[in-house]
PDB file of C-alpha atoms and ligand atoms in Angstrom:
ATOM      1  CA  MET T 236       0.335 -59.901 -16.928  1.00  0.00           C
ATOM      2  CA  ARG T 237      -2.402 -59.454 -14.288  1.00  0.00           C
ATOM      3  CA  CYS T 238      -2.831 -56.408 -12.126  1.00  0.00           C
ATOM      4  CA  ILE T 239      -5.829 -56.820 -10.010  1.00  0.00           C
ATOM      5  CA  ASP T 240      -8.599 -55.340 -12.223  1.00  0.00           C
ATOM      6  CA  LEU T 241      -6.434 -54.462 -15.188  1.00  0.00           C
ATOM      7  CA  ASP T 242      -5.661 -57.561 -17.279  1.00  0.00           C
ATOM      8  CA  LEU T 243      -3.381 -56.724 -20.044  1.00  0.00           C
ATOM      9  CA  GLU T 244      -4.407 -59.731 -22.271  1.00  0.00           C
ATOM     10  CA  ILE T 245      -7.952 -58.874 -22.170  1.00  0.00           C
ATOM     11  CA  LEU T 246      -7.326 -55.151 -22.750  1.00  0.00           C
ATOM     12  CA  ILE T 247      -5.215 -55.946 -25.789  1.00  0.00           C
ATOM     13  CA  LYS T 248      -7.988 -58.359 -27.123  1.00  0.00           C
ATOM     14  CA  LYS T 249     -10.730 -55.811 -26.487  1.00  0.00           C
ATOM     15  CA  LEU T 250      -8.978 -52.952 -27.894  1.00  0.00           C
ATOM     16  CA  ALA T 251      -7.758 -54.745 -31.064  1.00  0.00           C
ATOM     17  CA  GLY T 252      -8.856 -52.724 -34.126  1.00  0.00           C
ATOM     18  CA  LYS T 253     -10.246 -49.931 -32.029  1.00  0.00           C
ATOM     19  CA  TYR T 254      -9.306 -46.231 -32.767  1.00  0.00           C
ATOM     20  CA  PHE T 255      -7.754 -45.624 -29.288  1.00  0.00           C
ATOM     21  CA  GLY T 256      -5.645 -48.456 -27.817  1.00  0.00           C
ATOM     22  CA  HIS T 257      -5.054 -50.488 -30.965  1.00  0.00           C
ATOM     23  CA  LYS T 258      -1.493 -50.136 -30.048  1.00  0.00           C
ATOM     24  CA  LEU T 259      -1.103 -50.512 -26.306  1.00  0.00           C
ATOM     25  CA  PHE T 260       1.881 -49.996 -24.002  1.00  0.00           C
ATOM     26  CA  TYR T 261       1.301 -51.053 -20.365  1.00  0.00           C
ATOM     27  CA  TYR T 262       3.725 -50.427 -17.483  1.00  0.00           C
ATOM     28  CA  SER T 263       3.083 -51.625 -13.894  1.00  0.00           C
ATOM     29  CA  LYS T 264       5.254 -48.661 -12.992  1.00  0.00           C
ATOM     30  CA  THR T 265       6.640 -45.779 -15.004  1.00  0.00           C
ATOM     31  CA  THR T 266       7.770 -42.112 -14.396  1.00  0.00           C
ATOM     32  CA  SER T 267       4.810 -40.529 -16.382  1.00  0.00           C
ATOM     33  CA  THR T 268       2.634 -41.998 -19.078  1.00  0.00           C
ATOM     34  CA  ASN T 269       2.724 -38.521 -20.794  1.00  0.00           C
ATOM     35  CA  ASP T 270       6.600 -38.715 -20.904  1.00  0.00           C
ATOM     36  CA  LYS T 271       6.433 -42.399 -22.325  1.00  0.00           C
ATOM     37  CA  ALA T 272       3.787 -41.261 -24.945  1.00  0.00           C
ATOM     38  CA  PHE T 273       5.931 -38.260 -25.920  1.00  0.00           C
ATOM     39  CA  GLU T 274       8.833 -40.492 -26.545  1.00  0.00           C
ATOM     40  CA  LEU T 275       6.666 -42.822 -28.619  1.00  0.00           C
ATOM     41  CA  GLY T 276       5.279 -39.875 -30.551  1.00  0.00           C
ATOM     42  CA  ILE T 277       8.871 -38.766 -31.376  1.00  0.00           C
ATOM     43  CA  ALA T 278       9.649 -42.293 -32.455  1.00  0.00           C
ATOM     44  CA  GLY T 279       6.714 -42.013 -34.994  1.00  0.00           C
ATOM     45  CA  MET T 280       4.059 -44.076 -33.261  1.00  0.00           C
ATOM     46  CA  PRO T 281       0.558 -43.607 -34.936  1.00  0.00           C
ATOM     47  CA  GLU T 282      -2.384 -41.633 -33.800  1.00  0.00           C
ATOM     48  CA  GLY T 283      -4.392 -43.757 -31.213  1.00  0.00           C
ATOM     49  CA  THR T 284      -1.352 -45.327 -29.581  1.00  0.00           C
ATOM     50  CA  ALA T 285      -2.188 -45.693 -25.878  1.00  0.00           C
ATOM     51  CA  VAL T 286       0.059 -45.967 -22.753  1.00  0.00           C
ATOM     52  CA  ILE T 287      -1.463 -47.137 -19.585  1.00  0.00           C
ATOM     53  CA  ALA T 288       0.319 -47.486 -16.172  1.00  0.00           C
ATOM     54  CA  ASP T 289      -0.724 -49.017 -12.853  1.00  0.00           C
ATOM     55  CA  SER T 290       1.370 -46.388 -11.030  1.00  0.00           C
ATOM     56  CA  GLN T 291       3.525 -43.370 -11.838  1.00  0.00           C
ATOM     57  CA  SER T 292       6.570 -42.167  -9.948  1.00  0.00           C
ATOM     58  CA  ARG T 293       6.462 -38.729 -11.364  1.00  0.00           C
ATOM     59  CA  GLY T 294       2.919 -38.181 -12.442  1.00  0.00           C
ATOM     60  CA  LYS T 295       2.656 -34.652 -13.900  1.00  0.00           C
ATOM     61  CA  GLY T 296      -0.217 -32.231 -13.454  1.00  0.00           C
ATOM     62  CA  ARG T 297      -0.878 -28.787 -15.080  1.00  0.00           C
ATOM     63  CA  TYR T 298       1.417 -25.977 -14.234  1.00  0.00           C
ATOM     64  CA  GLN T 299       4.337 -28.269 -13.127  1.00  0.00           C
ATOM     65  CA  ARG T 300       2.230 -29.694 -10.316  1.00  0.00           C
ATOM     66  CA  SER T 301       2.450 -33.453  -9.470  1.00  0.00           C
ATOM     67  CA  TRP T 302      -0.352 -35.941  -9.919  1.00  0.00           C
ATOM     68  CA  TYR T 303      -0.713 -38.430  -7.042  1.00  0.00           C
ATOM     69  CA  SER T 304      -0.319 -41.800  -8.749  1.00  0.00           C
ATOM     70  CA  PRO T 305      -0.257 -44.817  -6.282  1.00  0.00           C
ATOM     71  CA  PRO T 306      -0.671 -48.482  -7.586  1.00  0.00           C
ATOM     72  CA  GLY T 307      -3.684 -50.797  -7.726  1.00  0.00           C
ATOM     73  CA  ALA T 308      -6.336 -48.100  -7.807  1.00  0.00           C
ATOM     74  CA  ASN T 309      -6.641 -45.481 -10.477  1.00  0.00           C
ATOM     75  CA  ILE T 310      -6.344 -44.908 -14.160  1.00  0.00           C
ATOM     76  CA  TYR T 311      -3.177 -43.204 -15.604  1.00  0.00           C
ATOM     77  CA  THR T 312      -3.309 -43.152 -19.530  1.00  0.00           C
ATOM     78  CA  SER T 313      -1.878 -41.034 -22.272  1.00  0.00           C
ATOM     79  CA  LEU T 314      -2.920 -41.202 -25.949  1.00  0.00           C
ATOM     80  CA  ILE T 315      -1.085 -39.963 -29.050  1.00  0.00           C
ATOM     81  CA  LEU T 316      -3.095 -37.762 -31.317  1.00  0.00           C
ATOM     82  CA  ARG T 317      -2.067 -36.397 -34.759  1.00  0.00           C
ATOM     83  CA  PRO T 318      -4.776 -34.213 -35.499  1.00  0.00           C
ATOM     84  CA  GLN T 319      -5.351 -32.022 -38.749  1.00  0.00           C
ATOM     85  CA  ILE T 320      -5.966 -28.858 -36.865  1.00  0.00           C
ATOM     86  CA  THR T 321      -3.948 -25.777 -36.280  1.00  0.00           C
ATOM     87  CA  PRO T 322      -1.915 -25.038 -33.051  1.00  0.00           C
ATOM     88  CA  SER T 323      -4.629 -22.350 -32.141  1.00  0.00           C
ATOM     89  CA  GLU T 324      -7.412 -24.993 -32.414  1.00  0.00           C
ATOM     90  CA  ALA T 325      -5.484 -27.394 -30.178  1.00  0.00           C
ATOM     91  CA  SER T 326      -6.851 -25.889 -27.025  1.00  0.00           C
ATOM     92  CA  MET T 327     -10.200 -27.610 -28.032  1.00  0.00           C
ATOM     93  CA  ILE T 328      -8.574 -30.843 -27.308  1.00  0.00           C
ATOM     94  CA  PRO T 329      -8.541 -30.799 -23.464  1.00  0.00           C
ATOM     95  CA  ILE T 330     -12.089 -29.254 -23.658  1.00  0.00           C
ATOM     96  CA  MET T 331     -13.362 -32.184 -25.817  1.00  0.00           C
ATOM     97  CA  THR T 332     -11.622 -34.584 -23.464  1.00  0.00           C
ATOM     98  CA  GLY T 333     -13.313 -33.103 -20.381  1.00  0.00           C
ATOM     99  CA  VAL T 334     -16.588 -33.733 -22.161  1.00  0.00           C
ATOM    100  CA  ALA T 335     -15.766 -37.235 -23.088  1.00  0.00           C
ATOM    101  CA  VAL T 336     -14.659 -38.250 -19.653  1.00  0.00           C
ATOM    102  CA  ALA T 337     -17.520 -36.544 -17.868  1.00  0.00           C
ATOM    103  CA  GLU T 338     -20.035 -38.232 -20.244  1.00  0.00           C
ATOM    104  CA  VAL T 339     -18.456 -41.690 -19.343  1.00  0.00           C
ATOM    105  CA  LEU T 340     -18.189 -40.891 -15.550  1.00  0.00           C
ATOM    106  CA  ASN T 341     -21.972 -40.032 -15.611  1.00  0.00           C
ATOM    107  CA  PHE T 342     -22.682 -43.712 -16.192  1.00  0.00           C
ATOM    108  CA  TYR T 343     -21.044 -44.561 -12.953  1.00  0.00           C
ATOM    109  CA  CYS T 344     -22.201 -41.508 -10.781  1.00  0.00           C
ATOM    110  CA  SER T 345     -25.291 -40.391 -12.586  1.00  0.00           C
ATOM    111  CA  ASP T 346     -26.031 -36.624 -12.501  1.00  0.00           C
ATOM    112  CA  LYS T 347     -23.219 -35.790 -10.007  1.00  0.00           C
ATOM    113  CA  ILE T 348     -20.574 -35.030 -12.580  1.00  0.00           C
ATOM    114  CA  SER T 349     -19.496 -31.453 -13.520  1.00  0.00           C
ATOM    115  CA  LEU T 350     -16.819 -29.694 -15.464  1.00  0.00           C
ATOM    116  CA  LYS T 351     -14.675 -26.879 -14.105  1.00  0.00           C
ATOM    117  CA  TRP T 352     -12.934 -24.808 -16.764  1.00  0.00           C
ATOM    118  CA  PRO T 353     -10.858 -25.623 -18.602  1.00  0.00           C
ATOM    119  CA  ASN T 354     -11.150 -29.544 -18.012  1.00  0.00           C
ATOM    120  CA  ASP T 355     -11.197 -30.715 -14.539  1.00  0.00           C
ATOM    121  CA  VAL T 356     -13.936 -33.198 -13.900  1.00  0.00           C
ATOM    122  CA  PHE T 357     -15.750 -33.117 -10.525  1.00  0.00           C
ATOM    123  CA  ILE T 358     -18.131 -35.298  -8.554  1.00  0.00           C
ATOM    124  CA  ASN T 359     -20.013 -33.493  -5.836  1.00  0.00           C
ATOM    125  CA  GLY T 360     -17.630 -30.520  -5.933  1.00  0.00           C
ATOM    126  CA  LYS T 361     -14.428 -32.768  -5.664  1.00  0.00           C
ATOM    127  CA  LYS T 362     -11.888 -33.341  -8.334  1.00  0.00           C
ATOM    128  CA  VAL T 363     -11.974 -36.860  -9.757  1.00  0.00           C
ATOM    129  CA  CYS T 364     -10.066 -36.497 -13.012  1.00  0.00           C
ATOM    130  CA  GLY T 365      -7.356 -34.245 -14.440  1.00  0.00           C
ATOM    131  CA  ILE T 366      -6.219 -33.769 -18.007  1.00  0.00           C
ATOM    132  CA  LEU T 367      -2.911 -32.858 -19.259  1.00  0.00           C
ATOM    133  CA  SER T 368      -2.352 -32.299 -23.011  1.00  0.00           C
ATOM    134  CA  GLN T 369       1.119 -31.580 -24.411  1.00  0.00           C
ATOM    135  CA  ALA T 370       1.797 -30.604 -28.054  1.00  0.00           C
ATOM    136  CA  LYS T 371       4.897 -31.223 -30.071  1.00  0.00           C
ATOM    137  CA  ILE T 372       4.757 -28.320 -32.667  1.00  0.00           C
ATOM    138  CA  GLN T 373       7.063 -28.355 -35.661  1.00  0.00           C
ATOM    139  CA  LYS T 374       7.219 -25.397 -38.163  1.00  0.00           C
ATOM    140  CA  GLU T 375       4.041 -23.794 -36.741  1.00  0.00           C
ATOM    141  CA  LYS T 376       2.232 -27.295 -37.345  1.00  0.00           C
ATOM    142  CA  ILE T 377       1.133 -29.807 -34.764  1.00  0.00           C
ATOM    143  CA  ASP T 378       3.250 -32.819 -35.123  1.00  0.00           C
ATOM    144  CA  PHE T 379       1.409 -34.694 -32.316  1.00  0.00           C
ATOM    145  CA  ILE T 380      -0.453 -34.289 -29.113  1.00  0.00           C
ATOM    146  CA  VAL T 381       0.003 -36.297 -26.022  1.00  0.00           C
ATOM    147  CA  LEU T 382      -3.327 -36.408 -24.199  1.00  0.00           C
ATOM    148  CA  GLY T 383      -2.884 -37.505 -20.503  1.00  0.00           C
ATOM    149  CA  ILE T 384      -5.892 -38.475 -18.395  1.00  0.00           C
ATOM    150  CA  GLY T 385      -5.767 -39.410 -14.753  1.00  0.00           C
ATOM    151  CA  ILE T 386      -8.830 -40.669 -13.053  1.00  0.00           C
ATOM    152  CA  ASN T 387      -9.234 -41.488  -9.347  1.00  0.00           C
ATOM    153  CA  VAL T 388     -11.195 -44.768  -9.580  1.00  0.00           C
ATOM    154  CA  ASN T 389     -10.798 -47.189  -6.618  1.00  0.00           C
ATOM    155  CA  ILE T 390      -8.590 -45.155  -4.225  1.00  0.00           C
ATOM    156  CA  GLY T 391     -10.149 -44.825  -0.724  1.00  0.00           C
ATOM    157  CA  TYR T 392     -10.356 -41.706   1.314  1.00  0.00           C
ATOM    158  CA  LYS T 393      -7.519 -42.737   3.583  1.00  0.00           C
ATOM    159  CA  ARG T 394      -5.237 -43.487   0.794  1.00  0.00           C
ATOM    160  CA  LEU T 395      -5.572 -40.043  -0.720  1.00  0.00           C
ATOM    161  CA  SER T 396      -2.505 -37.910   0.120  1.00  0.00           C
ATOM    162  CA  GLU T 397      -3.256 -35.466   2.883  1.00  0.00           C
ATOM    163  CA  GLU T 398      -2.606 -32.628   0.558  1.00  0.00           C
ATOM    164  CA  ILE T 399      -5.556 -33.452  -1.711  1.00  0.00           C
ATOM    165  CA  ARG T 400      -7.830 -35.236   0.719  1.00  0.00           C
ATOM    166  CA  ASP T 401     -10.330 -32.240   0.994  1.00  0.00           C
ATOM    167  CA  SER T 402     -10.317 -31.290  -2.602  1.00  0.00           C
ATOM    168  CA  ALA T 403     -10.153 -34.684  -4.387  1.00  0.00           C
ATOM    169  CA  THR T 404     -12.370 -37.844  -4.427  1.00  0.00           C
ATOM    170  CA  SER T 405     -12.754 -41.121  -6.392  1.00  0.00           C
ATOM    171  CA  LEU T 406     -15.485 -42.982  -8.166  1.00  0.00           C
ATOM    172  CA  ALA T 407     -15.440 -45.707  -5.461  1.00  0.00           C
ATOM    173  CA  ILE T 408     -15.612 -43.071  -2.644  1.00  0.00           C
ATOM    174  CA  GLU T 409     -18.675 -41.526  -4.267  1.00  0.00           C
ATOM    175  CA  ASN T 410     -20.290 -44.703  -5.289  1.00  0.00           C
ATOM    176  CA  GLY T 411     -19.646 -46.853  -2.274  1.00  0.00           C
ATOM    177  CA  ARG T 412     -18.408 -49.740  -4.544  1.00  0.00           C
ATOM    178  CA  LYS T 413     -15.311 -50.658  -6.510  1.00  0.00           C
ATOM    179  CA  ILE T 414     -15.278 -50.254 -10.312  1.00  0.00           C
ATOM    180  CA  SER T 415     -13.415 -52.410 -12.959  1.00  0.00           C
ATOM    181  CA  ARG T 416     -10.645 -50.121 -14.237  1.00  0.00           C
ATOM    182  CA  GLN T 417     -10.517 -52.231 -17.348  1.00  0.00           C
ATOM    183  CA  ASP T 418     -14.228 -51.710 -18.256  1.00  0.00           C
ATOM    184  CA  LEU T 419     -13.746 -48.016 -17.546  1.00  0.00           C
ATOM    185  CA  VAL T 420     -10.621 -47.702 -19.901  1.00  0.00           C
ATOM    186  CA  ILE T 421     -12.510 -49.476 -22.660  1.00  0.00           C
ATOM    187  CA  ASN T 422     -15.533 -47.114 -22.309  1.00  0.00           C
ATOM    188  CA  LEU T 423     -13.292 -44.188 -22.033  1.00  0.00           C
ATOM    189  CA  TYR T 424     -11.373 -44.796 -25.147  1.00  0.00           C
ATOM    190  CA  GLU T 425     -14.637 -45.584 -27.102  1.00  0.00           C
ATOM    191  CA  ASN T 426     -16.270 -42.329 -25.859  1.00  0.00           C
ATOM    192  CA  LEU T 427     -13.236 -40.394 -26.658  1.00  0.00           C
ATOM    193  CA  GLU T 428     -13.244 -41.730 -30.159  1.00  0.00           C
ATOM    194  CA  LYS T 429     -16.951 -40.345 -30.546  1.00  0.00           C
ATOM    195  CA  TRP T 430     -15.949 -36.816 -29.432  1.00  0.00           C
ATOM    196  CA  TYR T 431     -12.652 -36.748 -31.099  1.00  0.00           C
ATOM    197  CA  LYS T 432     -14.321 -37.528 -34.527  1.00  0.00           C
ATOM    198  CA  LYS T 433     -16.530 -34.344 -33.804  1.00  0.00           C
ATOM    199  CA  LEU T 434     -13.454 -32.264 -33.357  1.00  0.00           C
ATOM    200  CA  GLN T 435     -11.821 -33.733 -36.485  1.00  0.00           C
ATOM    201  CA  GLN T 436     -14.963 -32.783 -38.467  1.00  0.00           C
ATOM    202  CA  LYS T 437     -14.571 -29.149 -36.801  1.00  0.00           C
ATOM    203  CA  ARG T 438     -17.772 -29.594 -35.037  1.00  0.00           C
ATOM    204  CA  PHE T 439     -16.643 -27.435 -32.082  1.00  0.00           C
ATOM    205  CA  GLY T 440     -20.258 -26.186 -31.615  1.00  0.00           C
ATOM    206  CA  ALA T 441     -21.357 -29.674 -30.569  1.00  0.00           C
ATOM    207  CA  ILE T 442     -18.449 -29.920 -28.061  1.00  0.00           C
ATOM    208  CA  LYS T 443     -19.000 -26.452 -26.636  1.00  0.00           C
ATOM    209  CA  ARG T 444     -22.719 -27.121 -26.075  1.00  0.00           C
ATOM    210  CA  LYS T 445     -22.102 -30.320 -24.356  1.00  0.00           C
ATOM    211  CA  TRP T 446     -19.321 -28.615 -22.240  1.00  0.00           C
ATOM    212  CA  LEU T 447     -21.708 -25.689 -21.284  1.00  0.00           C
ATOM    213  CA  LYS T 448     -24.406 -28.279 -20.167  1.00  0.00           C
ATOM    214  CA  LEU T 449     -21.922 -29.904 -17.909  1.00  0.00           C
ATOM    215  CA  SER T 450     -20.326 -26.787 -16.307  1.00  0.00           C
ATOM    216  CA  PRO T 451     -22.036 -25.032 -13.481  1.00  0.00           C
ATOM    217  CA  MET T 452     -19.681 -22.011 -14.078  1.00  0.00           C
ATOM    218  CA  ILE T 453     -21.801 -20.137 -16.720  1.00  0.00           C
ATOM    219  CA  GLY T 454     -23.765 -17.157 -15.154  1.00  0.00           C
ATOM    220  CA  LYS T 455     -21.650 -17.363 -12.024  1.00  0.00           C
ATOM    221  CA  ILE T 456     -19.030 -14.916 -10.706  1.00  0.00           C
ATOM    222  CA  VAL T 457     -15.646 -16.814 -11.409  1.00  0.00           C
ATOM    223  CA  GLN T 458     -12.175 -16.014 -10.160  1.00  0.00           C
ATOM    224  CA  VAL T 459      -9.276 -17.262 -12.592  1.00  0.00           C
ATOM    225  CA  LYS T 460      -5.787 -17.490 -11.168  1.00  0.00           C
ATOM    226  CA  PHE T 461      -2.861 -17.481 -13.544  1.00  0.00           C
ATOM    227  CA  THR T 462      -0.481 -14.648 -12.786  1.00  0.00           C
ATOM    228  CA  GLU T 463      -0.117 -12.929  -9.443  1.00  0.00           C
ATOM    229  CA  GLU T 464      -3.283 -10.950  -9.968  1.00  0.00           C
ATOM    230  CA  PRO T 465      -6.506 -12.990 -10.085  1.00  0.00           C
ATOM    231  CA  ILE T 466      -9.106 -11.938 -12.680  1.00  0.00           C
ATOM    232  CA  GLU T 467     -12.893 -11.932 -11.664  1.00  0.00           C
ATOM    233  CA  GLY T 468     -15.914 -11.628 -13.650  1.00  0.00           C
ATOM    234  CA  LYS T 469     -19.182 -13.282 -14.551  1.00  0.00           C
ATOM    235  CA  ALA T 470     -18.528 -16.338 -16.842  1.00  0.00           C
ATOM    236  CA  THR T 471     -20.857 -15.838 -19.933  1.00  0.00           C
ATOM    237  CA  GLY T 472     -19.509 -18.607 -22.335  1.00  0.00           C
ATOM    238  CA  LEU T 473     -16.775 -20.419 -23.959  1.00  0.00           C
ATOM    239  CA  ASP T 474     -14.974 -19.248 -27.097  1.00  0.00           C
ATOM    240  CA  ASP T 475     -14.266 -21.380 -30.131  1.00  0.00           C
ATOM    241  CA  ASP T 476     -10.717 -21.763 -29.047  1.00  0.00           C
ATOM    242  CA  GLY T 477     -11.802 -23.141 -25.672  1.00  0.00           C
ATOM    243  CA  SER T 478     -11.113 -19.713 -23.806  1.00  0.00           C
ATOM    244  CA  LEU T 479     -13.438 -18.744 -20.912  1.00  0.00           C
ATOM    245  CA  ILE T 480     -15.467 -15.536 -21.580  1.00  0.00           C
ATOM    246  CA  LEU T 481     -15.877 -13.265 -18.581  1.00  0.00           C
ATOM    247  CA  LEU T 482     -17.772 -10.059 -18.142  1.00  0.00           C
ATOM    248  CA  THR T 483     -15.961  -7.870 -15.690  1.00  0.00           C
ATOM    249  CA  GLU T 484     -17.519  -5.459 -13.205  1.00  0.00           C
ATOM    250  CA  GLU T 485     -16.756  -2.558 -15.693  1.00  0.00           C
ATOM    251  CA  ASN T 486     -18.915  -4.488 -18.256  1.00  0.00           C
ATOM    252  CA  LYS T 487     -15.851  -5.366 -20.357  1.00  0.00           C
ATOM    253  CA  GLU T 488     -15.711  -8.775 -22.161  1.00  0.00           C
ATOM    254  CA  ILE T 489     -12.553 -10.549 -21.736  1.00  0.00           C
ATOM    255  CA  LYS T 490     -11.329 -14.017 -22.841  1.00  0.00           C
ATOM    256  CA  ILE T 491      -9.194 -16.022 -20.607  1.00  0.00           C
ATOM    257  CA  SER T 492      -7.063 -18.805 -22.201  1.00  0.00           C
ATOM    258  CA  ALA T 493      -5.210 -20.203 -19.182  1.00  0.00           C
ATOM    259  CA  GLY T 494      -5.555 -20.578 -15.447  1.00  0.00           C
ATOM    260  CA  ASP T 495      -7.360 -22.078 -12.590  1.00  0.00           C
ATOM    261  CA  ALA T 496     -11.026 -21.046 -12.198  1.00  0.00           C
ATOM    262  CA  THR T 497     -13.100 -21.047  -9.034  1.00  0.00           C
ATOM    263  CA  ILE T 498     -16.820 -20.120  -8.639  1.00  0.00           C
ATOM    264  CA  MET T 499     -17.095 -17.216  -6.086  1.00  0.00           C
ATOM    265  CA  GLU T 500     -20.815 -17.362  -5.329  1.00  0.00           C
TER     266      GLU T 500
HETATM  267  C1  LIG F  22      -4.056 -31.847 -13.679  1.00  0.00           C
HETATM  268  O1  LIG F  22      -5.364 -31.744 -13.372  1.00  0.00           O
HETATM  269  O2  LIG F  22      -3.315 -31.068 -13.267  1.00  0.00           O
HETATM  270  C2  LIG F  22      -3.720 -32.791 -14.807  1.00  0.00           C
HETATM  271  C3  LIG F  22      -3.382 -34.079 -14.290  1.00  0.00           C
HETATM  272  C4  LIG F  22      -3.028 -35.115 -15.324  1.00  0.00           C
HETATM  273  C5  LIG F  22      -2.598 -36.475 -14.859  1.00  0.00           C
HETATM  274  C6  LIG F  22      -2.509 -37.588 -15.799  1.00  0.00           C
HETATM  275  S1  LIG F  22      -2.137 -39.108 -15.245  1.00  0.00           S
HETATM  276  C7  LIG F  22      -1.743 -39.697 -16.779  1.00  0.00           C
HETATM  277  C8  LIG F  22      -0.943 -38.656 -17.466  1.00  0.00           C
HETATM  278  N1  LIG F  22       0.397 -38.748 -17.111  1.00  0.00           N
HETATM  279  C9  LIG F  22       0.828 -37.794 -16.344  1.00  0.00           C
HETATM  280  O3  LIG F  22       2.078 -37.704 -15.852  1.00  0.00           O
HETATM  281  N2  LIG F  22      -0.179 -36.841 -16.122  1.00  0.00           N
HETATM  282  C10 LIG F  22      -1.232 -37.278 -16.794  1.00  0.00           C
END
């Protein structure tokens, strides 16, 4: 099965025996790789199982948003994780993933990559990757986590939907050249393995340090929107559970566990 720069046979060969992707489900079109991976998780597929699609008809973003998923251009992938961590430690998973993706993308767009809390990956201030992790919890334990990653790789400016044209970008737009999605998927899975191992060893400190290096938010006034009332404060750090620590105008330290953050200055 060949799909321009995603050759399934080569992918299967190169990912054989690897931690992520040793079991691979490829779809030229599916509703959402997260939904497929969730079904596979329920069916008992092991940790490291990967789903890749060339396009999605109902790509999902955070907070019930949709994720623009046209064919022939981008990466849409979801991985099954079965980590030995508590549900409260699970928020470190998308933080760790942001770090792993940002590190890989730095090879393609050196020094232009940054992270926006909690886990959006940006190039030159525009979003290039989104991460959606969904957990299946049973009896207060994690049964599995579906880790969904969408990366805008070769999509051109004109093909971006009008809605996101001003706020999103792709590696090809920023680099001025197309990139092999296949190589990128392989590099991504390998780097994810490296960072996931740190998480399994509970080395959250290493993940946090790398996140803080890649994020321009710390020390800046940040606004976080989650409910109607946005919260504003100076970002001072990242907590062990992945929450953003803000210092409010009243000098009160607060921890934010969910929302969309924007730098105000
Ligand atoms: C976000 O930034 O809102 C998260 C976007 C996550 C998109 C990816 S694409 C692969 C996987 N399948 C989905 O339906 N969503 C995630």
